[in-house]
Short mmCIF file of C-alpha atoms in Angstrom, two decimals:
data_model
loop_
_atom_site.label_atom_id
_atom_site.label_comp_id
_atom_site.label_asym_id
_atom_site.label_seq_id
_atom_site.Cartn_x
_atom_site.Cartn_y
_atom_site.Cartn_z
CA MET A 1 0.00 0.00 0.00
CA PRO A 2 1.43 3.44 -0.92
CA GLN A 3 2.69 5.46 1.99
CA SER A 4 1.25 8.91 2.66
CA PRO A 5 3.81 11.63 1.93
CA VAL A 6 5.48 13.39 4.82
CA ILE A 7 3.78 16.74 5.29
CA GLN A 8 6.13 19.56 6.20
CA ILE A 9 4.83 21.85 8.94
CA ASP A 10 6.09 25.42 9.01
CA GLU A 11 7.41 25.87 12.55
CA LYS A 12 6.97 29.64 12.26
CA LEU A 13 3.18 29.29 12.22
CA THR A 14 2.84 28.37 15.88
CA ALA A 15 2.12 31.70 17.50
CA GLY A 16 -1.40 32.53 18.58
CA PRO A 17 -3.59 33.69 21.43
CA LYS A 18 -3.10 32.33 24.93
CA GLN A 19 -5.42 29.35 25.27
CA GLU A 20 -8.10 29.03 27.92
CA LEU A 21 -9.71 25.73 28.83
CA ALA A 22 -13.45 25.67 28.29
CA GLN A 23 -15.56 24.76 31.32
CA ALA A 24 -17.13 21.87 29.41
CA PRO A 25 -16.62 20.20 26.02
CA PHE A 26 -17.80 22.11 22.97
CA HIS A 27 -18.11 21.48 19.25
CA VAL A 28 -17.02 23.43 16.19
CA MET A 29 -18.32 22.87 12.66
CA THR A 30 -15.31 23.59 10.47
CA LYS A 31 -15.77 25.19 7.04
CA PRO A 32 -12.25 24.99 5.54
CA ILE A 33 -13.49 25.88 2.06
CA GLY A 34 -16.37 28.08 3.16
CA PRO A 35 -19.51 27.69 1.03
CA LEU A 36 -17.81 26.44 -2.15
CA CYS A 37 -19.25 23.21 -3.57
CA ASN A 38 -19.18 21.25 -6.82
CA LEU A 39 -22.93 20.64 -6.51
CA ASP A 40 -25.74 23.17 -6.65
CA CYS A 41 -28.39 21.58 -4.42
CA GLU A 42 -31.48 23.71 -4.77
CA TYR A 43 -32.28 23.73 -1.05
CA CYS A 44 -28.76 24.37 0.27
CA PHE A 45 -28.77 27.26 2.74
CA TYR A 46 -24.98 27.65 2.72
CA LEU A 47 -24.11 28.20 -0.93
CA GLU A 48 -25.34 31.79 -0.87
CA LYS A 49 -22.92 32.64 1.96
CA GLU A 50 -20.43 33.48 -0.81
CA ASN A 51 -22.23 36.83 -0.89
CA LEU A 52 -20.97 37.62 2.63
CA PHE A 53 -17.37 37.80 1.38
CA ALA A 54 -15.44 39.85 -1.16
CA ALA A 55 -15.87 38.99 -4.83
CA ASN A 56 -12.21 37.88 -5.09
CA GLU A 57 -12.28 35.68 -1.96
CA ARG A 58 -10.24 32.46 -2.38
CA PHE A 59 -12.31 30.40 0.08
CA LYS A 60 -9.50 28.16 1.25
CA MET A 61 -8.29 28.00 4.82
CA SER A 62 -4.72 29.28 4.85
CA ASP A 63 -1.86 27.45 6.55
CA GLU A 64 -1.82 30.14 9.24
CA VAL A 65 -5.52 29.81 10.03
CA LEU A 66 -5.46 26.02 9.81
CA GLU A 67 -2.59 25.62 12.24
CA GLY A 68 -3.92 28.32 14.56
CA TYR A 69 -7.33 26.67 14.61
CA ILE A 70 -6.09 23.13 15.24
CA ARG A 71 -3.83 24.23 18.08
CA ASN A 72 -6.53 26.50 19.51
CA TYR A 73 -9.26 23.85 19.39
CA ILE A 74 -7.18 21.07 20.96
CA GLU A 75 -5.77 23.23 23.73
CA SER A 76 -9.19 24.72 24.60
CA GLN A 77 -10.93 21.38 25.09
CA PRO A 78 -11.15 20.21 28.72
CA GLU A 79 -11.32 16.45 28.03
CA GLN A 80 -9.09 13.75 26.60
CA ASN A 81 -11.10 13.12 23.44
CA VAL A 82 -11.16 15.87 20.82
CA THR A 83 -13.29 15.52 17.69
CA PHE A 84 -12.89 17.70 14.62
CA ALA A 85 -15.83 18.05 12.21
CA TRP A 86 -15.05 19.11 8.63
CA GLN A 87 -17.83 20.34 6.38
CA GLY A 88 -18.55 22.82 3.59
CA GLY A 89 -19.55 23.58 1.03
CA GLU A 90 -17.70 20.47 -0.06
CA PRO A 91 -14.48 19.84 1.91
CA THR A 92 -13.11 17.22 -0.49
CA LEU A 93 -12.56 20.03 -3.03
CA LEU A 94 -9.46 20.85 -0.96
CA GLY A 95 -7.83 17.55 -1.90
CA VAL A 96 -6.18 14.80 0.12
CA LYS A 97 -2.98 16.78 0.68
CA PHE A 98 -4.86 19.42 2.67
CA PHE A 99 -6.20 16.79 5.05
CA GLN A 100 -2.82 15.09 5.30
CA LYS A 101 -1.63 18.43 6.63
CA VAL A 102 -4.62 18.47 9.01
CA VAL A 103 -3.60 15.09 10.45
CA ALA A 104 0.05 16.13 10.75
CA LEU A 105 -0.92 19.29 12.65
CA GLN A 106 -3.23 17.36 14.94
CA LYS A 107 -0.38 15.00 15.83
CA LYS A 108 1.89 17.97 16.44
CA TYR A 109 -0.47 19.52 19.01
CA ALA A 110 -2.20 16.42 20.43
CA LYS A 111 0.09 16.12 23.45
CA GLY A 112 -1.43 12.80 24.44
CA ARG A 113 -5.02 13.69 23.48
CA ASN A 114 -7.14 11.27 21.47
CA ILE A 115 -7.94 13.03 18.19
CA GLU A 116 -10.88 11.99 16.01
CA ASN A 117 -12.10 13.35 12.69
CA ALA A 118 -15.52 13.45 11.04
CA LEU A 119 -15.97 14.62 7.47
CA GLN A 120 -19.31 15.41 5.82
CA THR A 121 -19.27 15.08 2.04
CA ASN A 122 -21.60 14.79 -0.93
CA GLY A 123 -19.50 11.77 -1.94
CA THR A 124 -19.12 12.70 -5.59
CA LEU A 125 -15.36 13.31 -5.47
CA LEU A 126 -14.38 10.22 -3.49
CA ASP A 127 -11.83 8.09 -5.33
CA GLU A 128 -9.39 5.36 -4.32
CA ASN A 129 -6.83 7.84 -3.05
CA TRP A 130 -9.40 9.58 -0.88
CA CYS A 131 -10.86 6.36 0.47
CA ARG A 132 -7.44 4.90 1.27
CA PHE A 133 -6.59 8.06 3.25
CA LEU A 134 -9.95 8.18 5.08
CA HIS A 135 -9.62 4.53 6.06
CA ASP A 136 -5.98 4.75 7.15
CA GLU A 137 -6.60 7.87 9.25
CA ASN A 138 -9.86 6.55 10.76
CA PHE A 139 -12.11 9.35 9.55
CA LEU A 140 -15.83 8.91 10.16
CA VAL A 141 -17.46 9.98 6.89
CA GLY A 142 -21.00 11.24 6.52
CA ILE A 143 -22.31 10.95 2.96
CA SER A 144 -25.30 13.00 1.86
CA ILE A 145 -27.93 11.11 -0.12
CA ASP A 146 -31.66 11.80 -0.21
CA GLY A 147 -32.97 8.38 -1.18
CA PRO A 148 -33.40 6.39 -4.41
CA GLU A 149 -32.32 7.97 -7.69
CA LYS A 150 -35.59 9.72 -8.55
CA LEU A 151 -35.98 11.23 -5.08
CA HIS A 152 -32.32 12.16 -4.70
CA ASN A 153 -32.04 13.92 -8.06
CA GLN A 154 -34.99 16.24 -7.51
CA PHE A 155 -32.88 18.84 -5.68
CA ARG A 156 -29.33 17.45 -5.39
CA VAL A 157 -27.96 18.57 -8.76
CA ASP A 158 -24.64 19.74 -10.12
CA LYS A 159 -23.71 23.18 -11.42
CA LYS A 160 -25.28 22.36 -14.79
CA LYS A 161 -28.49 21.22 -13.04
CA GLY A 162 -27.66 17.64 -13.93
CA PRO A 163 -28.25 14.64 -11.62
CA SER A 164 -25.70 13.65 -8.98
CA TYR A 165 -27.04 10.25 -7.86
CA SER A 166 -24.72 7.99 -9.86
CA GLN A 167 -21.65 9.89 -8.64
CA VAL A 168 -22.76 9.59 -5.02
CA ILE A 169 -23.43 5.86 -5.34
CA ARG A 170 -20.00 5.41 -6.92
CA GLY A 171 -18.47 7.18 -3.92
CA ILE A 172 -20.41 4.98 -1.49
CA GLU A 173 -19.30 1.81 -3.26
CA LEU A 174 -15.66 2.94 -3.06
CA ALA A 175 -16.08 3.74 0.63
CA LYS A 176 -17.37 0.23 1.23
CA LYS A 177 -14.57 -1.30 -0.86
CA PHE A 178 -11.91 0.44 1.23
CA LYS A 179 -13.79 -0.18 4.48
CA VAL A 180 -14.25 3.51 5.24
CA GLU A 181 -16.51 3.98 8.24
CA PHE A 182 -19.48 5.94 6.92
CA ASN A 183 -23.03 6.90 7.72
CA THR A 184 -25.68 8.69 5.68
CA LEU A 185 -27.27 12.10 6.02
CA THR A 186 -30.62 12.47 4.30
CA CYS A 187 -32.33 15.80 3.90
CA VAL A 188 -36.10 15.48 4.24
CA HIS A 189 -37.87 17.91 1.93
CA ALA A 190 -40.99 18.37 -0.15
CA GLY A 191 -39.72 15.83 -2.69
CA ASN A 192 -39.15 12.78 -0.48
CA VAL A 193 -41.23 13.32 2.67
CA ASP A 194 -44.11 11.24 1.25
CA HIS A 195 -41.85 8.20 0.84
CA PRO A 196 -40.48 7.36 4.31
CA LEU A 197 -40.24 3.57 3.96
CA GLU A 198 -38.88 3.74 0.45
CA VAL A 199 -36.12 6.04 1.69
CA TYR A 200 -35.49 3.97 4.82
CA LYS A 201 -35.23 0.63 2.98
CA PHE A 202 -33.01 2.18 0.32
CA LEU A 203 -30.54 3.54 2.87
CA LYS A 204 -30.32 0.15 4.55
CA ASN A 205 -29.82 -1.58 1.19
CA ILE A 206 -26.85 0.61 0.23
CA GLY A 207 -25.11 -0.35 3.47
CA SER A 208 -25.85 2.52 5.82
CA GLY A 209 -26.10 1.36 9.40
CA TYR A 210 -26.57 4.81 10.92
CA LEU A 211 -29.16 7.16 9.44
CA GLN A 212 -29.45 10.89 10.01
CA PHE A 213 -32.50 12.79 8.80
CA ILE A 214 -32.35 16.59 8.51
CA PRO A 215 -35.50 18.65 7.91
CA ILE A 216 -35.27 21.26 5.17
CA VAL A 217 -36.96 24.37 6.53
CA GLU A 218 -36.27 27.62 4.72
CA ARG A 219 -38.26 30.84 4.24
CA LEU A 220 -38.05 33.33 1.44
CA PRO A 221 -35.93 36.42 2.21
CA ASP A 222 -36.84 38.99 4.84
CA GLU A 223 -35.44 42.51 5.07
CA HIS A 224 -32.41 41.40 7.10
CA SER A 225 -31.44 38.90 4.41
CA ARG A 226 -32.01 41.28 1.53
CA ASP A 227 -29.86 43.91 3.24
CA ILE A 228 -26.83 41.61 3.05
CA GLY A 229 -27.59 40.15 -0.37
CA LEU A 230 -29.05 36.76 0.63
CA GLN A 231 -32.04 34.94 -0.82
CA LEU A 232 -33.17 33.02 2.28
CA ALA A 233 -34.57 34.43 5.50
CA HIS A 234 -32.40 35.45 8.42
CA PRO A 235 -32.90 33.46 11.68
CA PRO A 236 -35.81 34.78 13.78
CA ASP A 237 -35.20 37.51 16.35
CA PHE A 238 -37.26 36.58 19.43
CA ARG A 239 -36.77 39.97 21.03
CA ASN A 240 -38.04 41.82 17.96
CA PRO A 241 -40.85 39.71 16.49
CA PRO A 242 -42.59 40.77 13.28
CA ILE A 243 -45.27 43.40 13.79
CA GLU A 244 -47.69 41.65 11.44
CA LYS A 245 -48.61 38.06 12.27
CA ARG A 246 -48.43 36.76 8.75
CA PRO A 247 -47.83 33.08 7.98
CA PRO A 248 -44.22 32.50 6.86
CA VAL A 249 -43.57 32.30 3.14
CA MET A 250 -41.75 29.01 2.77
CA ALA A 251 -39.39 28.01 -0.02
CA HIS A 252 -41.08 25.43 -2.22
CA TRP A 253 -38.64 22.67 -1.27
CA SER A 254 -39.29 23.03 2.48
CA VAL A 255 -40.77 20.04 4.25
CA ASP A 256 -44.39 20.17 5.41
CA ALA A 257 -44.48 20.02 9.21
CA LYS A 258 -47.31 17.49 9.51
CA LYS A 259 -45.79 15.25 6.84
CA TYR A 260 -42.42 15.39 8.60
CA GLY A 261 -44.05 13.90 11.70
CA ASP A 262 -45.68 11.18 9.61
CA PHE A 263 -42.31 10.45 7.98
CA HIS A 264 -40.62 9.68 11.29
CA CYS A 265 -43.59 7.75 12.69
CA ALA A 266 -43.58 5.42 9.69
CA ILE A 267 -39.85 4.75 9.99
CA PHE A 268 -40.12 4.21 13.75
CA ASP A 269 -42.91 1.64 13.33
CA ARG A 270 -40.75 -0.31 10.91
CA TRP A 271 -37.59 0.01 13.03
CA VAL A 272 -39.15 -0.92 16.39
CA THR A 273 -40.52 -4.22 15.10
CA ARG A 274 -37.57 -5.37 12.95
CA ASP A 275 -34.36 -3.38 13.15
CA ILE A 276 -33.39 -2.58 16.75
CA GLY A 277 -29.69 -3.30 17.18
CA LYS A 278 -29.18 -3.61 13.42
CA THR A 279 -29.97 -0.12 12.13
CA TYR A 280 -29.42 3.08 14.09
CA VAL A 281 -31.52 6.16 13.44
CA GLN A 282 -30.18 9.35 14.99
CA ILE A 283 -33.48 10.86 16.14
CA ILE A 284 -34.58 7.54 17.69
CA ASP A 285 -31.26 7.11 19.52
CA MET A 286 -31.63 10.65 20.81
CA ALA A 287 -35.19 9.97 21.93
CA LEU A 288 -34.26 6.88 23.94
CA GLY A 289 -31.63 8.96 25.72
CA LYS A 290 -34.33 11.49 26.62
CA TRP A 291 -36.62 8.79 28.05
CA LEU A 292 -33.66 7.49 30.05
CA ASN A 293 -32.81 11.02 31.21
CA ILE A 294 -29.27 10.68 29.87
CA PRO A 295 -27.45 14.01 29.30
CA GLY A 296 -26.15 14.94 25.87
CA GLY A 297 -27.57 14.09 22.48
CA LEU A 298 -28.43 16.39 19.60
CA CYS A 299 -27.97 20.10 20.16
CA VAL A 300 -31.31 20.90 18.51
CA PHE A 301 -33.15 19.00 21.26
CA ALA A 302 -31.05 20.27 24.16
CA GLU A 303 -32.60 22.65 26.70
CA THR A 304 -30.03 25.32 25.84
CA CYS A 305 -27.52 25.70 23.02
CA GLY A 306 -24.37 27.76 22.53
CA ARG A 307 -21.72 25.04 22.57
CA ALA A 308 -21.77 24.13 18.88
CA MET A 309 -20.05 26.93 17.00
CA ALA A 310 -18.99 27.27 13.37
CA ILE A 311 -15.68 28.47 11.99
CA GLU A 312 -15.31 29.86 8.49
CA HIS A 313 -12.26 29.44 6.25
CA ASN A 314 -10.80 32.80 7.37
CA GLY A 315 -10.90 31.92 11.08
CA ASP A 316 -14.07 33.85 11.92
CA VAL A 317 -16.19 32.10 14.55
CA TYR A 318 -19.99 32.18 14.66
CA THR A 319 -22.50 31.09 17.27
CA CYS A 320 -23.77 28.19 15.15
CA ASP A 321 -23.60 26.65 11.68
CA HIS A 322 -27.10 28.05 10.98
CA TYR A 323 -26.15 31.49 12.26
CA VAL A 324 -23.27 32.40 9.96
CA TYR A 325 -24.39 36.02 9.58
CA PRO A 326 -22.47 39.19 10.50
CA ARG A 327 -24.47 39.87 13.66
CA TYR A 328 -23.63 36.41 15.06
CA LYS A 329 -19.86 36.57 14.62
CA VAL A 330 -18.21 36.08 18.03
CA GLY A 331 -14.48 36.10 17.31
CA ASN A 332 -11.56 34.82 15.27
CA VAL A 333 -9.22 31.96 16.15
CA LEU A 334 -6.09 33.92 15.26
CA ASN A 335 -6.55 36.36 18.13
CA GLN A 336 -8.95 34.69 20.56
CA SER A 337 -9.04 31.40 22.42
CA LEU A 338 -11.95 29.16 21.46
CA GLY A 339 -12.25 28.28 25.14
CA ALA A 340 -12.73 31.96 25.95
CA ILE A 341 -15.16 32.46 23.05
CA VAL A 342 -17.46 29.58 23.99
CA GLU A 343 -17.60 30.80 27.61
CA SER A 344 -18.13 34.44 26.61
CA GLU A 345 -21.27 36.40 27.47
CA PRO A 346 -22.48 36.57 23.83
CA MET A 347 -22.30 32.79 23.53
CA LYS A 348 -23.93 32.19 26.90
CA ASN A 349 -26.72 34.64 26.13
CA PHE A 350 -27.25 33.05 22.73
CA GLY A 351 -27.48 29.60 24.30
CA GLU A 352 -29.72 30.57 27.22
CA GLU A 353 -32.16 32.44 24.99
CA LYS A 354 -33.28 29.13 23.54
CA LYS A 355 -34.74 28.24 26.93
CA SER A 356 -35.74 31.67 28.24
CA MET A 357 -37.66 32.65 25.09
CA LEU A 358 -39.76 29.49 24.81
CA PRO A 359 -43.46 30.25 24.28
CA GLN A 360 -45.73 29.21 27.14
CA LYS A 361 -47.27 26.54 24.91
CA CYS A 362 -43.85 24.86 24.81
CA VAL A 363 -43.17 25.36 28.52
CA LYS A 364 -46.38 23.46 29.35
CA CYS A 365 -46.08 20.84 26.60
CA ASP A 366 -45.95 17.16 27.63
CA VAL A 367 -43.08 16.42 25.19
CA ARG A 368 -40.97 19.43 26.06
CA PHE A 369 -38.46 17.15 27.81
CA ALA A 370 -37.70 15.55 24.44
CA CYS A 371 -38.06 18.53 22.11
CA ASN A 372 -37.17 21.69 24.08
CA GLY A 373 -38.49 23.80 21.23
CA GLU A 374 -36.00 22.26 18.75
CA CYS A 375 -33.65 24.56 16.82
CA PRO A 376 -34.17 28.32 17.38
CA LYS A 377 -33.66 28.80 13.63
CA HIS A 378 -37.04 27.16 13.06
CA ARG A 379 -38.95 29.09 15.72
CA PHE A 380 -40.65 31.70 13.55
CA THR A 381 -44.38 30.97 13.89
CA TRP A 382 -47.05 32.03 16.41
CA THR A 383 -48.96 30.00 18.97
CA SER A 384 -52.77 30.01 19.02
CA ASP A 385 -52.46 32.58 21.82
CA GLY A 386 -50.50 34.91 19.56
CA GLU A 387 -47.07 34.33 21.15
CA TYR A 388 -44.11 34.47 18.77
CA GLY A 389 -41.36 31.84 18.67
CA LEU A 390 -43.22 28.58 18.12
CA ASN A 391 -41.25 26.08 16.07
CA TYR A 392 -42.45 25.56 12.51
CA LEU A 393 -41.98 21.80 13.08
CA CYS A 394 -43.97 21.74 16.33
CA PRO A 395 -46.78 19.58 14.83
CA ALA A 396 -44.18 17.05 13.65
CA TYR A 397 -42.46 16.66 16.99
CA MET A 398 -45.65 16.59 19.03
CA LYS A 399 -46.94 13.75 16.87
CA PHE A 400 -43.65 11.82 16.74
CA PHE A 401 -42.73 11.96 20.42
CA ARG A 402 -46.26 11.10 21.52
CA HIS A 403 -46.37 8.28 18.98
CA ILE A 404 -43.17 6.64 20.23
CA ASP A 405 -43.91 7.18 23.94
CA PRO A 406 -45.29 3.66 24.69
CA ALA A 407 -42.34 1.92 23.05
CA MET A 408 -39.79 4.29 24.57
CA LYS A 409 -41.10 3.63 28.06
CA ILE A 410 -40.85 -0.12 27.54
CA MET A 411 -37.32 0.11 26.11
CA ALA A 412 -36.26 2.38 28.96
CA GLN A 413 -37.62 -0.13 31.48
CA LEU A 414 -35.82 -2.98 29.74
CA TYR A 415 -32.54 -1.04 29.76
CA GLN A 416 -32.88 -0.04 33.41
CA SER A 417 -33.52 -3.65 34.42
CA GLY A 418 -30.35 -4.80 32.64
CA ARG A 419 -32.12 -6.28 29.63
CA PRO A 420 -31.51 -5.26 26.00
CA PRO A 421 -34.09 -2.81 24.65
CA ALA A 422 -34.24 -4.99 21.52
CA GLN A 423 -36.41 -7.41 23.49
CA ILE A 424 -39.34 -5.13 22.73
CA MET A 425 -39.45 -6.71 19.25
CA GLU A 426 -40.36 -10.09 20.75
CA LEU A 427 -42.82 -8.50 23.17
CA ALA A 428 -44.50 -6.67 20.30
CA LYS A 429 -44.87 -9.88 18.30
CA LYS A 430 -46.84 -11.41 21.16
CA ASP A 431 -48.89 -8.28 21.80
CA PRO A 432 -48.69 -5.54 19.13
CA SER A 433 -50.93 -3.29 21.23
CA ILE A 434 -48.06 -2.52 23.63
CA LEU A 435 -46.71 -0.11 21.02
CA LYS A 436 -49.91 1.93 21.07
CA LYS A 437 -50.89 2.34 24.72
CA ARG A 438 -49.62 5.53 26.35
CA ARG A 439 -48.99 4.94 30.04
#
């Protein structure tokens, strides 16, 4: 097997801000190539972020920023395990040599820490060289695919508006050939939400053992977006709600809230009777943790947020991947410690507002413990009482979490008694009604 070339690290690029340990672990979504991508997915919220930078911007993380970031991130984390997440745009556009440098820098600054890497890709540029590197360096790879060919190609197209499915499948087959650890990320939108079991079975058949489903929820531009040259709406401002209580104008690819609930219920009903322990679905794993009262899980369902930042290619740090807008910039890794940034007042206020600005309908809701109002980005509708800040996907989560409640309680009881939760499949065969009775 060919050996990876030795990557030379410039020893002069080691200066930077004094590092401060964060009080608790935090996460950074890394955008080393900013919003650049070889695809032109119609629903992508990040492609238009090119408009936030100068027309001649190169959109590639420089050696100075890369080294400063890696050192900063490792030295700011308070625990032994440190996970880097690389995303775009499309990070594989940077080439294998860029990520060989990433690994070399991580080894330089690890100082006994356990370093892990996750890379999210559209899969179209994966080749043997890439897959050999990803396998050898133990990268966890997330590959974006929206279902079977017809469903996938509705919105996931290239720059010429051509289909991307065959290229993605080729990348997945190469990943399997080289034993790259991968999972799938499926965007749920207007085009595939009516086909939950078709999507679910397809993902299993292509070899995905861990499934992530992401709702596509985007509104047409508001004044804040238009002011900075963007075509999708700015995140809602809870402290300054719209004066007129008009229904949001959704982009045509956005998922319908009720259908999104039905989508997850259908997949859960299939999973809970056949696939426990064989197929892992992110939202179901998260839900079981909630019923077991286990801390952690997905940030969107946490009581507060503010510990999952985003870093752009130029070192600028933002409160969240969905909040890469000028008003949410909180620092730059070349002159500030990430540990200090994540513990700063702006970040704490941003995170606490998720909880403090919940509408009373959410505060009193019986599934609040599981949902917590979901992502603040989606909280732009009104309650029946006229209170602003209700999540657009509220109908979906109310239906889903109530639907799975009987099974979750049984699985939690099995787990707490030292028995595998998968035993619910046998119990359900004997008495299917146990999956329907809320207790």
